[in-house]
PDB file of C-alpha atoms in Angstrom:
ATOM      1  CA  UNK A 214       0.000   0.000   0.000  1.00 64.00           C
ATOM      2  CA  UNK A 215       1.246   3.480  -1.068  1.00 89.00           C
ATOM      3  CA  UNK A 216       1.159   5.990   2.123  1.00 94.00           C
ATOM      4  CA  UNK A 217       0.729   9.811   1.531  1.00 94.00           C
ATOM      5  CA  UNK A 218       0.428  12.838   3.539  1.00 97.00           C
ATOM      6  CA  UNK A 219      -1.838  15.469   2.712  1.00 97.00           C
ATOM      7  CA  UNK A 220      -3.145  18.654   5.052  1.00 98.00           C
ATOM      8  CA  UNK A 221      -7.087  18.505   5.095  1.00 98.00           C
ATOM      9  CA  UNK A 222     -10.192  20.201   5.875  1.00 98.00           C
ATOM     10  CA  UNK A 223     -13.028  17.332   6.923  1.00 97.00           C
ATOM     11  CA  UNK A 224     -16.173  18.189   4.870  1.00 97.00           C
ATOM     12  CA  UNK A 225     -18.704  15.576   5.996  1.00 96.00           C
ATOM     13  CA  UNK A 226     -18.547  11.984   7.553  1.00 94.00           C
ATOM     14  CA  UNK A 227     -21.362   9.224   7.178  1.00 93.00           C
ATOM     15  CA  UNK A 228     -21.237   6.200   8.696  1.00 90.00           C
ATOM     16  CA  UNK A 229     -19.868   3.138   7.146  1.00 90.00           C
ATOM     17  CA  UNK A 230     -20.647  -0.501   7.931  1.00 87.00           C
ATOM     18  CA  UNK A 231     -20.484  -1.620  11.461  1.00 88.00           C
ATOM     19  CA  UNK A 232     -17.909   0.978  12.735  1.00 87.00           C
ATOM     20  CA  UNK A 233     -15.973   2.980  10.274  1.00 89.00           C
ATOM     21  CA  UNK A 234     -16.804   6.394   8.833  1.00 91.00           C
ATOM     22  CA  UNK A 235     -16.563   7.338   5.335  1.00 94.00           C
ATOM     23  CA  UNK A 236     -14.953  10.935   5.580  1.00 95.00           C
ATOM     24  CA  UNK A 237     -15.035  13.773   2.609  1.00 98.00           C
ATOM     25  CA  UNK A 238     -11.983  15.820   2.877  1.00 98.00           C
ATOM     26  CA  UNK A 239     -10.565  18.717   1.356  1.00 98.00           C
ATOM     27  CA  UNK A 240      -6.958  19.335   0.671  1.00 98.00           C
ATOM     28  CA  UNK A 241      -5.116  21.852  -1.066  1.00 96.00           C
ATOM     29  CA  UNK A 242      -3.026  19.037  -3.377  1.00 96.00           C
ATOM     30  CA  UNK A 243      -6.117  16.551  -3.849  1.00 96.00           C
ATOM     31  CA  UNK A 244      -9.397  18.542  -3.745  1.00 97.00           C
ATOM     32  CA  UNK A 245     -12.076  16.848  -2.195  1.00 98.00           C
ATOM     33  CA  UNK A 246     -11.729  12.988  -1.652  1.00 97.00           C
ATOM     34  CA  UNK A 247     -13.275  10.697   0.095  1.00 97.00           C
ATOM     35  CA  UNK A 248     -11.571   8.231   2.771  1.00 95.00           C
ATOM     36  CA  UNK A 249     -12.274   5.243   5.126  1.00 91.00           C
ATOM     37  CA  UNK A 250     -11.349   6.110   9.097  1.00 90.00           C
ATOM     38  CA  UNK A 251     -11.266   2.118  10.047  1.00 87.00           C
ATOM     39  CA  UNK A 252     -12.836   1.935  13.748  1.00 78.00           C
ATOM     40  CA  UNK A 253     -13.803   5.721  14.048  1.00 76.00           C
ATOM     41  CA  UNK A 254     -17.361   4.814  15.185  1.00 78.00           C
ATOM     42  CA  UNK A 255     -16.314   2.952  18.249  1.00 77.00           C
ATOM     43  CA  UNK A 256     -16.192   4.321  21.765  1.00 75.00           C
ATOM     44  CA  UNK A 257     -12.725   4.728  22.268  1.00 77.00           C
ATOM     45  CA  UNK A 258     -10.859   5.434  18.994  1.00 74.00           C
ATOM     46  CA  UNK A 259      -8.283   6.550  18.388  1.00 74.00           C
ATOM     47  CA  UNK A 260      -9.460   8.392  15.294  1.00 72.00           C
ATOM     48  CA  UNK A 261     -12.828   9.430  16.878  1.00 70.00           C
ATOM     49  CA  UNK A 262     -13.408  13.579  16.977  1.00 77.00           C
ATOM     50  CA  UNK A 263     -10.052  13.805  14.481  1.00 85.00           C
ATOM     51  CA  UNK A 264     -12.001  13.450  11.357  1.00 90.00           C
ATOM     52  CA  UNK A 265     -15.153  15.136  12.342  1.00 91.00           C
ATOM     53  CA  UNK A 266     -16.328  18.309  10.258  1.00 95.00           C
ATOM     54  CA  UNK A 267     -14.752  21.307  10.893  1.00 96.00           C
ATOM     55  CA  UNK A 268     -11.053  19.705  11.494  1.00 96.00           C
ATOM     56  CA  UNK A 269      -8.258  20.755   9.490  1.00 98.00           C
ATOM     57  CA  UNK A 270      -5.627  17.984  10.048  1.00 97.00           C
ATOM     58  CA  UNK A 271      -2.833  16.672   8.427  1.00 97.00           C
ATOM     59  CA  UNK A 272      -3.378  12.299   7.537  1.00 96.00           C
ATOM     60  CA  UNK A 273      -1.843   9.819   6.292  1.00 96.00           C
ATOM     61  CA  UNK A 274      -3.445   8.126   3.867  1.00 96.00           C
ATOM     62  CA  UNK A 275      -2.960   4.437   2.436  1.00 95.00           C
ATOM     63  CA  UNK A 276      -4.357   3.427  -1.127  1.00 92.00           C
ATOM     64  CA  UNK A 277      -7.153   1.129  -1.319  1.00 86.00           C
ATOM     65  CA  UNK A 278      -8.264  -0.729  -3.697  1.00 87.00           C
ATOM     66  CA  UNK A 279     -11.333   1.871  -4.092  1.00 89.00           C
ATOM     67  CA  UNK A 280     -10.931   4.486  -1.130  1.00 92.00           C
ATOM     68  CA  UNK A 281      -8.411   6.000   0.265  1.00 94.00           C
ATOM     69  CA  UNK A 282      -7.914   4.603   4.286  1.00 92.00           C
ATOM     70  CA  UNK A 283      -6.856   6.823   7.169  1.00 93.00           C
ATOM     71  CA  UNK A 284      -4.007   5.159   8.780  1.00 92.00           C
ATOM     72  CA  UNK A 285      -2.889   8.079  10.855  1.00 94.00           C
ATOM     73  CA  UNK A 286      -4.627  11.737  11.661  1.00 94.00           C
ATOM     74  CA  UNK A 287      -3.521  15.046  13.739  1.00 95.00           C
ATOM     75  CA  UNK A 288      -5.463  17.666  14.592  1.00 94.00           C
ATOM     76  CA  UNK A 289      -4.024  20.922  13.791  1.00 96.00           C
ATOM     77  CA  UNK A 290      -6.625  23.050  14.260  1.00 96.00           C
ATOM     78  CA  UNK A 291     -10.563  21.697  15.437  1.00 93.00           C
ATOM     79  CA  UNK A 292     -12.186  25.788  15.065  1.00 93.00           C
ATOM     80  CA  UNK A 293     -13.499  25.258  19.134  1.00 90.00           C
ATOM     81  CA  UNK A 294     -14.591  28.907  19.182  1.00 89.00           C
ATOM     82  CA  UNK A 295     -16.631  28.077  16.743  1.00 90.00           C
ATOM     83  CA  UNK A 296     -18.112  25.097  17.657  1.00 88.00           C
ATOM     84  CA  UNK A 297     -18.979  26.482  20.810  1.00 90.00           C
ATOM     85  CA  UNK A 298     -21.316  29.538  19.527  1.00 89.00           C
ATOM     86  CA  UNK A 299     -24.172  28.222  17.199  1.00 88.00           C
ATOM     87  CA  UNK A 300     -24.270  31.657  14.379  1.00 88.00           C
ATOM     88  CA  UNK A 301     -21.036  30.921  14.213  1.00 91.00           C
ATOM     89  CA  UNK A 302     -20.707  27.003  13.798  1.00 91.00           C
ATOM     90  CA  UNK A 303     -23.964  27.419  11.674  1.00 90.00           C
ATOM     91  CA  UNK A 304     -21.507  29.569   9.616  1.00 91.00           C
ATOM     92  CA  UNK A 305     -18.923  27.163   9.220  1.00 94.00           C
ATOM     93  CA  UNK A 306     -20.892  24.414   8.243  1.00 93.00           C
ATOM     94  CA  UNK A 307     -22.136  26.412   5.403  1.00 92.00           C
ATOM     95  CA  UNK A 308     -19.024  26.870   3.943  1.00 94.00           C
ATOM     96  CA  UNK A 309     -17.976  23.231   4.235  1.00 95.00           C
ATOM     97  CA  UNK A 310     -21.352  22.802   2.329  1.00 93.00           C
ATOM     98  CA  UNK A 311     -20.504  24.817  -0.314  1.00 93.00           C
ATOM     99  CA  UNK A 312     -17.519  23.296  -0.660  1.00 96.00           C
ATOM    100  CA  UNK A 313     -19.076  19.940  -0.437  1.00 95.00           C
ATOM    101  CA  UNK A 314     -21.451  20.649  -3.151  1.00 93.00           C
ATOM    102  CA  UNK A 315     -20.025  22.723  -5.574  1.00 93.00           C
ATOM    103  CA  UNK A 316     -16.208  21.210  -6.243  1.00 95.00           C
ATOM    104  CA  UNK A 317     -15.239  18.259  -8.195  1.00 94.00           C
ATOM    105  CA  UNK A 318     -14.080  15.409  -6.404  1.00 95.00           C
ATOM    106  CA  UNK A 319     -10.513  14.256  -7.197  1.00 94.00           C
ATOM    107  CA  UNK A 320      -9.867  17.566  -8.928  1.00 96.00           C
ATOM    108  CA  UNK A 321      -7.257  20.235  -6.749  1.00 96.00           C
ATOM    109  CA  UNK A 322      -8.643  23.685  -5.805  1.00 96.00           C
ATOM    110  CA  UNK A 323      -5.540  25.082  -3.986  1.00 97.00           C
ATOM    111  CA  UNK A 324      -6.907  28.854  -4.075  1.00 98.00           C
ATOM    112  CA  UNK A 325     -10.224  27.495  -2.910  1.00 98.00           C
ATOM    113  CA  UNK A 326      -8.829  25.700  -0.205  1.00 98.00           C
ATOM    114  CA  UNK A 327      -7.196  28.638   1.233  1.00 98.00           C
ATOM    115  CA  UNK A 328      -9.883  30.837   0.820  1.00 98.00           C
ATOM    116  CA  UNK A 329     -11.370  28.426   2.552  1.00 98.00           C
ATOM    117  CA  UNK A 330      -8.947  28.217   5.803  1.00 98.00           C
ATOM    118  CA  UNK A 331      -8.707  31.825   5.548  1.00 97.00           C
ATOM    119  CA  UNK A 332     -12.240  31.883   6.001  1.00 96.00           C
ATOM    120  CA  UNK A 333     -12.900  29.686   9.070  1.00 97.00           C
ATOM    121  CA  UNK A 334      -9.793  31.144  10.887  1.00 96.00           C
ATOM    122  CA  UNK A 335     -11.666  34.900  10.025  1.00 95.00           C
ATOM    123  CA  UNK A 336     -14.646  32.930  11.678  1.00 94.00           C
ATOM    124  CA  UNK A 337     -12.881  32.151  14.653  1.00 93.00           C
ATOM    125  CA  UNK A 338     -11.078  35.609  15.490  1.00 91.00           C
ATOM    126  CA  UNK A 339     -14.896  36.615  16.066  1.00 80.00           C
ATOM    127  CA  UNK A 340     -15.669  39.000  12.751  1.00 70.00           C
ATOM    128  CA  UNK A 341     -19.503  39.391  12.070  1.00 80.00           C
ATOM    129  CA  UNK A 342     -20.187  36.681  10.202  1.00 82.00           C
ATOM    130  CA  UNK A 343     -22.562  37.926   7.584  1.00 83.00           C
ATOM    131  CA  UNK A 344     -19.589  39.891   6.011  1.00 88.00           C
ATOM    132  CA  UNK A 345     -17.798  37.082   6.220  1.00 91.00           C
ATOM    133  CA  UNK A 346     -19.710  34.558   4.476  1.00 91.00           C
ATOM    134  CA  UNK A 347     -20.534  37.058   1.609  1.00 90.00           C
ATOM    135  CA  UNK A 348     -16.794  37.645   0.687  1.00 93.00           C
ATOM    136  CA  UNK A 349     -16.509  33.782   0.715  1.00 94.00           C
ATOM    137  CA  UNK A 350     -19.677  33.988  -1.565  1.00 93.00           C
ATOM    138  CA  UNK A 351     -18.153  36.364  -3.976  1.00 94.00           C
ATOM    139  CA  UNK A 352     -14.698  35.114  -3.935  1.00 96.00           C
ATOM    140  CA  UNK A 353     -15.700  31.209  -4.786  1.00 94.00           C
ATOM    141  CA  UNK A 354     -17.931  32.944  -7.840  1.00 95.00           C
ATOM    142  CA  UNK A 355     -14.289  34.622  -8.862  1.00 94.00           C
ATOM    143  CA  UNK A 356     -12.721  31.039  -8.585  1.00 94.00           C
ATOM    144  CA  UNK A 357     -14.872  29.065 -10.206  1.00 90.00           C
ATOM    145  CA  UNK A 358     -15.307  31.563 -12.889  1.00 90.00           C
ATOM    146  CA  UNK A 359     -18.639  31.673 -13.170  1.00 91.00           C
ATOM    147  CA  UNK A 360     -19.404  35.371 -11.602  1.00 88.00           C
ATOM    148  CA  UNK A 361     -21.622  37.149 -14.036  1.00 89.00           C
ATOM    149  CA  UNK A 362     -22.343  41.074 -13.517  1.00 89.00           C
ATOM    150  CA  UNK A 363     -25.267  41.982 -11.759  1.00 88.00           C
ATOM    151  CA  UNK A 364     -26.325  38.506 -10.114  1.00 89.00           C
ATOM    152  CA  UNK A 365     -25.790  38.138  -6.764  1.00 88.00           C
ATOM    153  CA  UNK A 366     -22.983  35.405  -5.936  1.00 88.00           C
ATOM    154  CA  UNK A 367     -25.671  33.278  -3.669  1.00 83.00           C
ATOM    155  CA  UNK A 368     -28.482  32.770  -6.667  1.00 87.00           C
ATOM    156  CA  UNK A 369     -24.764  31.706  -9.101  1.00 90.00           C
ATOM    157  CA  UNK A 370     -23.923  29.564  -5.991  1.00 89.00           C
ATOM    158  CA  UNK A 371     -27.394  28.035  -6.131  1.00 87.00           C
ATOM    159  CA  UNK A 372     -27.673  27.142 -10.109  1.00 88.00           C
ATOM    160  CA  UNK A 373     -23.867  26.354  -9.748  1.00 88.00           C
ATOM    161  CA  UNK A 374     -24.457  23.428  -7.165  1.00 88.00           C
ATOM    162  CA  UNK A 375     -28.006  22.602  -8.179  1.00 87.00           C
ATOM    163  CA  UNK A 376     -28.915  23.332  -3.983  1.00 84.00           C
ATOM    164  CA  UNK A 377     -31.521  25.465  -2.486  1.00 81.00           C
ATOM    165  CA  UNK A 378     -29.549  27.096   0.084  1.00 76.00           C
ATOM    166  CA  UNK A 379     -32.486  29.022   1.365  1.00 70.00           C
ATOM    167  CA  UNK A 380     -32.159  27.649   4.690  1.00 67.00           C
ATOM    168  CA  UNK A 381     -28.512  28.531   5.077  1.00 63.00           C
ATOM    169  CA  UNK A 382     -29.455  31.819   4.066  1.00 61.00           C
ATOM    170  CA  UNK A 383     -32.265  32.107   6.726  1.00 61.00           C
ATOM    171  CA  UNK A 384     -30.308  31.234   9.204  1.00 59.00           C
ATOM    172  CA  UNK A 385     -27.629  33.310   9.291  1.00 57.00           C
ATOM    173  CA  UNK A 386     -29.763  36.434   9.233  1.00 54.00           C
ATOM    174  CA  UNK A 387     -28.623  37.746   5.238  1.00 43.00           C
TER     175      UNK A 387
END
């Protein structure tokens, strides 16, 4: 098995047969993948809370034969503040949605990717997050190239990913 090390951003987990979790990640080299974390459903585990949304982390990954498997993870950075404010986690999961949604998988976004580090560490210092989440809004338009004069980046962000994010919008107050 080929290892590799890659610095991530967890999107989304699911679970996985009895006790594993599949895991969409976002790096700067790989884009958005998805990987196996073997045992991260049990109790204790030593994955566990490592590979949980809103985690940037570096991991080393092994090649499967169709995913990708999680032999090692560290938390660099698990965005707390945010976590522990609802506006503000409510904020961050919106961006990892967009993300989610509206990227390739397999394909490398490495301006996207810091915009969207950039963009959760912003989150965390405390700025009002309305202001925040529109610059992501217009800056993702600019990087996927598909800003067109006089639209508003959230209705190109909705016909881009083919999501009603009317909800998201709600609430967080825009």
């Amino acid at each position: 098995m080929a290892l590799y090390k890659t610095k991530a951003i967890s999107l989304k987990t699911s679970p996985f047969a009895e006790a594993d979790k599949l895991v969409t990640i976002f790096s700067q080299e790989f884009g958005k993948i998805k990987v196996l974390a073997k045992g991260a459903r049990r109790v204790p585990s030593r994955l566990g809370g490592r590979v949980e949304p809103l985690t940037y982390a570096e991991f080393l990954l092994a090649k499967g034969r169709s995913l990708e498997i999680i032999s090692q993870c560290e938390a660099l950075e698990t965005f707390q503040d945010l976590r522990n404010k609802p506006e503000k986690l409510f904020a961050g999961l919106y961006l990892l949605r967009l993300v989610e949604v509206g990227t390739a998988e397999g394909q490398p976004y490495p301006e996207l990717f810091q915009l969207l580090l950039e963009t959760l560490l912003r989150l965390k210092k405390g700025s009002e997050s309305n202001n925040i989440l529109r610059d992501f809004e217009e800056s993702f338009v600019q990087i996927e190239g598909i800003n067109r004069e006089g639209i508003e980046p959230y209705y190109l962000l909705r016909e881009h990913t083919g999501v009603d994010l009317s909800l998201w919008r709600l609430l967080n107050k825009r």
